[in-house]
Amino acid sequence: MNGAIYALFWIFCICLVAYSIFRNLRDAHRAQELQKRNSDLQVALQRPLTVDTAKLAAELFTEIKRRPEEEPKQVQPPDRPDPDLRGEFLEILFKPHIGEWTSRSTLILAKLRIANHGSRKTTITNWMLHVQVGPESYVPTAERIDIPSGWRIERGFNDRQLIDPIPEDAYEPGIPKTGWVLFDFSAYPTIGRGHPAAPHNARFLITIRDAYNQEHTITKEADWYYTSGEVVDLTLELPSLPS
């Protein structure tokens, strides 16, 4: 029994010595490899650094050709606010009119004040007057016509005023313009032998179009109508020439 224990003791001692020798050899091998790596690194650092410029440029050109071509970016124009034409009715006058084939209509003469509240100047290219008589009725349309040169507005005895048309060009921002515009209103159908009367108390909407093809509306709500003057034609008062 004592012999077996003695033998195991010696076997343990031998194994312990062998493990110690193996560990020392392993540590020595690692230290040798580390020293070799440090030596190689020092040698590499002492060598001059060379760059193959031609090869690098060729590789860069090849990489650029591989990339998809980007579409050119569209340059957006700077934002510019649109014209903003606003106006108001200052006065409305009516004049009966007999046209061709004894057709009757009413000419509507409106005095307006219009200003450009935008920051881009513009001109007026088209006019249209809509007349609304009631909330359930359709809206007849009147077209703009030129103001006769012989027309005057009679305010009283020997008080006949010129009728200056409202300008249609050069609406600068913040500079109002005042003048008259004439419309031929003949949309109402005749009933029997009657003819349409002037829509004195109607609701009026003038639509103007500017040079940028934008529309602006000037509105006068229905209200009591008061006659402030009478439109007279001086050409009808000229004396006839002797035959």
Short mmCIF file of C-alpha atoms in Angstrom, two decimals:
data_model
loop_
_atom_site.label_atom_id
_atom_site.label_comp_id
_atom_site.label_asym_id
_atom_site.label_seq_id
_atom_site.Cartn_x
_atom_site.Cartn_y
_atom_site.Cartn_z
CA MET A 1 0.00 0.00 0.00
CA ASN A 2 2.75 2.43 0.93
CA GLY A 3 4.52 1.56 -2.32
CA ALA A 4 1.51 2.55 -4.44
CA ILE A 5 1.17 5.91 -2.70
CA TYR A 6 4.86 6.54 -3.15
CA ALA A 7 4.61 5.78 -6.88
CA LEU A 8 1.64 8.17 -7.36
CA PHE A 9 3.56 10.92 -5.60
CA TRP A 10 6.48 10.57 -7.99
CA ILE A 11 4.16 10.54 -11.00
CA PHE A 12 2.56 13.80 -9.81
CA CYS A 13 5.95 15.42 -9.37
CA ILE A 14 7.03 14.37 -12.85
CA CYS A 15 3.85 15.80 -14.40
CA LEU A 16 4.26 19.07 -12.54
CA VAL A 17 7.85 19.44 -13.77
CA ALA A 18 6.80 18.60 -17.34
CA TYR A 19 4.02 21.24 -17.32
CA SER A 20 6.45 23.84 -15.98
CA ILE A 21 8.93 23.07 -18.78
CA PHE A 22 6.13 23.26 -21.42
CA ARG A 23 4.95 26.64 -20.16
CA ASN A 24 8.46 28.08 -20.17
CA LEU A 25 9.02 26.90 -23.76
CA ARG A 26 5.70 28.40 -24.87
CA ASP A 27 6.46 31.77 -23.28
CA ALA A 28 9.88 31.83 -24.86
CA HIS A 29 8.42 31.07 -28.30
CA ARG A 30 5.88 33.92 -27.96
CA ALA A 31 8.57 36.34 -26.88
CA GLN A 32 10.67 35.35 -29.89
CA GLU A 33 7.77 35.93 -32.30
CA LEU A 34 7.02 39.32 -30.74
CA GLN A 35 10.64 40.36 -31.03
CA LYS A 36 10.65 39.34 -34.72
CA ARG A 37 7.52 41.39 -35.44
CA ASN A 38 9.05 44.45 -33.78
CA SER A 39 12.20 44.05 -35.85
CA ASP A 40 10.20 43.77 -39.11
CA LEU A 41 8.21 46.85 -38.18
CA GLN A 42 11.32 48.89 -37.50
CA VAL A 43 12.79 47.85 -40.84
CA ALA A 44 9.58 48.81 -42.64
CA LEU A 45 9.50 52.21 -40.98
CA GLN A 46 13.05 52.91 -42.09
CA ARG A 47 12.23 52.25 -45.75
CA PRO A 48 11.23 55.29 -47.92
CA LEU A 49 7.48 55.58 -48.68
CA THR A 50 6.70 55.26 -52.40
CA VAL A 51 3.33 55.81 -54.09
CA ASP A 52 2.50 54.58 -57.60
CA THR A 53 0.72 57.73 -58.83
CA ALA A 54 -0.15 56.36 -62.27
CA LYS A 55 -1.69 53.21 -60.82
CA LEU A 56 -3.64 55.20 -58.23
CA ALA A 57 -5.02 57.58 -60.91
CA ALA A 58 -6.04 54.63 -63.12
CA GLU A 59 -7.90 52.97 -60.24
CA LEU A 60 -9.65 56.25 -59.38
CA PHE A 61 -10.75 56.79 -63.02
CA THR A 62 -12.11 53.23 -63.19
CA GLU A 63 -14.09 53.77 -59.98
CA ILE A 64 -15.60 57.02 -61.29
CA LYS A 65 -16.73 55.30 -64.52
CA ARG A 66 -18.46 52.60 -62.50
CA ARG A 67 -20.65 55.15 -60.69
CA PRO A 68 -24.01 56.00 -62.32
CA GLU A 69 -24.16 59.42 -63.93
CA GLU A 70 -26.18 61.85 -61.84
CA GLU A 71 -28.81 63.97 -63.55
CA PRO A 72 -27.99 67.67 -63.59
CA LYS A 73 -29.86 69.56 -60.95
CA GLN A 74 -32.40 72.04 -62.22
CA VAL A 75 -31.83 75.52 -60.95
CA GLN A 76 -35.09 76.90 -59.58
CA PRO A 77 -35.78 80.56 -60.23
CA PRO A 78 -36.03 82.72 -57.13
CA ASP A 79 -39.47 83.02 -55.63
CA ARG A 80 -41.25 86.19 -56.72
CA PRO A 81 -44.68 86.98 -55.34
CA ASP A 82 -47.39 87.29 -57.97
CA PRO A 83 -49.31 90.52 -58.66
CA ASP A 84 -52.32 91.05 -56.42
CA LEU A 85 -54.79 93.48 -58.00
CA ARG A 86 -57.51 94.73 -55.66
CA GLY A 87 -60.13 97.34 -56.37
CA GLU A 88 -63.31 99.05 -55.27
CA PHE A 89 -66.34 100.60 -56.92
CA LEU A 90 -66.51 104.38 -56.51
CA GLU A 91 -69.56 105.09 -58.69
CA ILE A 92 -71.93 103.40 -61.16
CA LEU A 93 -73.97 105.12 -63.88
CA PHE A 94 -76.44 103.62 -66.36
CA LYS A 95 -77.36 104.69 -69.90
CA PRO A 96 -80.02 103.04 -72.11
CA HIS A 97 -78.74 101.99 -75.49
CA ILE A 98 -80.44 101.06 -78.76
CA GLY A 99 -78.23 98.97 -81.00
CA GLU A 100 -78.66 97.32 -84.36
CA TRP A 101 -82.10 95.95 -85.31
CA THR A 102 -83.55 98.15 -82.56
CA SER A 103 -82.13 95.82 -79.90
CA ARG A 104 -82.07 97.44 -76.49
CA SER A 105 -79.49 97.10 -73.76
CA THR A 106 -78.08 99.05 -70.86
CA LEU A 107 -74.60 100.49 -70.79
CA ILE A 108 -72.99 100.34 -67.34
CA LEU A 109 -70.32 102.91 -66.58
CA ALA A 110 -68.30 102.12 -63.45
CA LYS A 111 -65.67 104.22 -61.75
CA LEU A 112 -62.98 102.08 -60.06
CA ARG A 113 -59.91 102.45 -57.94
CA ILE A 114 -57.40 99.60 -58.45
CA ALA A 115 -54.09 99.02 -56.68
CA ASN A 116 -51.46 96.30 -56.94
CA HIS A 117 -50.87 94.76 -53.50
CA GLY A 118 -48.23 92.34 -54.82
CA SER A 119 -44.55 93.00 -55.46
CA ARG A 120 -44.46 92.43 -59.24
CA LYS A 121 -45.87 95.01 -61.63
CA THR A 122 -48.35 93.91 -64.28
CA THR A 123 -50.94 95.04 -66.81
CA ILE A 124 -54.65 94.32 -67.27
CA THR A 125 -55.44 92.28 -70.39
CA ASN A 126 -59.15 91.50 -70.04
CA TRP A 127 -62.31 92.74 -68.29
CA MET A 128 -65.64 91.05 -67.59
CA LEU A 129 -68.65 92.24 -65.60
CA HIS A 130 -71.06 89.78 -63.93
CA VAL A 131 -74.42 91.04 -62.68
CA GLN A 132 -76.27 89.02 -60.05
CA VAL A 133 -79.86 90.07 -59.42
CA GLY A 134 -80.83 87.49 -56.81
CA PRO A 135 -79.36 84.57 -54.90
CA GLU A 136 -81.23 82.05 -57.06
CA SER A 137 -80.75 83.74 -60.43
CA TYR A 138 -78.09 83.09 -63.03
CA VAL A 139 -75.30 85.60 -63.49
CA PRO A 140 -75.48 87.46 -66.82
CA THR A 141 -72.24 88.72 -68.31
CA ALA A 142 -71.44 92.14 -69.73
CA GLU A 143 -68.50 92.79 -72.01
CA ARG A 144 -66.25 95.82 -71.83
CA ILE A 145 -66.46 98.36 -74.65
CA ASP A 146 -64.67 101.62 -75.36
CA ILE A 147 -66.01 104.83 -73.83
CA PRO A 148 -67.23 107.19 -76.58
CA SER A 149 -65.11 110.32 -76.82
CA GLY A 150 -68.20 112.56 -76.82
CA TRP A 151 -69.54 111.32 -73.50
CA ARG A 152 -69.62 113.55 -70.43
CA ILE A 153 -71.05 113.20 -66.94
CA GLU A 154 -73.53 115.94 -66.14
CA ARG A 155 -73.59 116.78 -62.45
CA GLY A 156 -75.63 119.96 -62.62
CA PHE A 157 -76.16 123.14 -64.65
CA ASN A 158 -73.12 123.69 -66.87
CA ASP A 159 -71.18 121.01 -64.94
CA ARG A 160 -70.10 118.39 -67.43
CA GLN A 161 -67.10 116.31 -66.51
CA LEU A 162 -64.74 114.36 -68.72
CA ILE A 163 -64.74 110.57 -68.42
CA ASP A 164 -61.16 109.37 -68.06
CA PRO A 165 -60.76 105.62 -68.75
CA ILE A 166 -58.89 103.68 -66.10
CA PRO A 167 -55.35 102.77 -67.23
CA GLU A 168 -54.66 99.17 -68.15
CA ASP A 169 -50.87 99.17 -68.08
CA ALA A 170 -48.02 99.61 -65.61
CA TYR A 171 -49.68 98.69 -62.32
CA GLU A 172 -46.74 99.27 -60.03
CA PRO A 173 -46.94 97.83 -56.51
CA GLY A 174 -48.60 100.20 -54.07
CA ILE A 175 -49.63 102.88 -56.62
CA PRO A 176 -53.45 103.04 -57.09
CA LYS A 177 -55.09 104.10 -60.34
CA THR A 178 -58.58 105.58 -60.71
CA GLY A 179 -60.78 105.78 -63.79
CA TRP A 180 -63.89 104.62 -65.64
CA VAL A 181 -64.69 101.43 -67.51
CA LEU A 182 -67.77 100.82 -69.71
CA PHE A 183 -69.72 97.55 -70.13
CA ASP A 184 -72.51 96.60 -72.56
CA PHE A 185 -75.16 94.72 -70.58
CA SER A 186 -77.68 92.96 -72.81
CA ALA A 187 -78.07 89.55 -71.20
CA TYR A 188 -81.66 89.87 -69.95
CA PRO A 189 -84.24 88.40 -72.35
CA THR A 190 -87.06 90.65 -73.49
CA ILE A 191 -90.62 89.91 -72.36
CA GLY A 192 -93.26 90.78 -74.94
CA ARG A 193 -92.57 94.30 -76.16
CA GLY A 194 -90.69 95.26 -73.03
CA HIS A 195 -86.96 95.61 -72.67
CA PRO A 196 -84.59 95.00 -69.75
CA ALA A 197 -84.26 97.81 -67.26
CA ALA A 198 -81.00 98.89 -65.68
CA PRO A 199 -80.04 96.56 -62.81
CA HIS A 200 -79.70 99.41 -60.34
CA ASN A 201 -79.71 97.41 -57.11
CA ALA A 202 -77.86 94.31 -58.34
CA ARG A 203 -74.64 92.77 -57.12
CA PHE A 204 -71.73 93.58 -59.43
CA LEU A 205 -68.58 91.54 -59.87
CA ILE A 206 -65.81 92.69 -62.19
CA THR A 207 -63.24 90.06 -63.11
CA ILE A 208 -59.92 91.31 -64.46
CA ARG A 209 -57.11 89.20 -65.90
CA ASP A 210 -53.50 90.33 -65.63
CA ALA A 211 -50.51 89.70 -67.87
CA TYR A 212 -49.68 86.51 -65.95
CA ASN A 213 -53.12 85.06 -66.79
CA GLN A 214 -54.32 85.40 -63.21
CA GLU A 215 -57.83 86.58 -62.43
CA HIS A 216 -58.83 89.09 -59.75
CA THR A 217 -62.38 90.03 -58.70
CA ILE A 218 -63.76 93.40 -57.61
CA THR A 219 -67.15 93.15 -55.88
CA LYS A 220 -69.91 95.61 -55.09
CA GLU A 221 -72.69 94.14 -52.95
CA ALA A 222 -76.35 94.85 -53.70
CA ASP A 223 -77.48 98.12 -52.14
CA TRP A 224 -79.76 101.10 -52.66
CA TYR A 225 -78.90 103.02 -55.80
CA TYR A 226 -78.67 106.81 -55.81
CA THR A 227 -78.25 108.74 -59.06
CA SER A 228 -75.13 110.88 -58.79
CA GLY A 229 -75.05 112.10 -62.38
CA GLU A 230 -76.28 111.56 -65.91
CA VAL A 231 -74.32 110.41 -68.93
CA VAL A 232 -74.83 112.75 -71.89
CA ASP A 233 -73.54 112.46 -75.44
CA LEU A 234 -72.24 115.78 -76.81
CA THR A 235 -72.21 114.46 -80.36
CA LEU A 236 -76.03 114.43 -80.31
CA GLU A 237 -76.10 118.11 -79.40
CA LEU A 238 -73.99 119.37 -82.28
CA PRO A 239 -75.91 121.63 -84.70
CA SER A 240 -76.59 120.15 -88.09
CA LEU A 241 -74.63 121.57 -91.00
CA PRO A 242 -76.55 123.67 -93.56
CA SER A 243 -77.36 121.80 -96.75
#
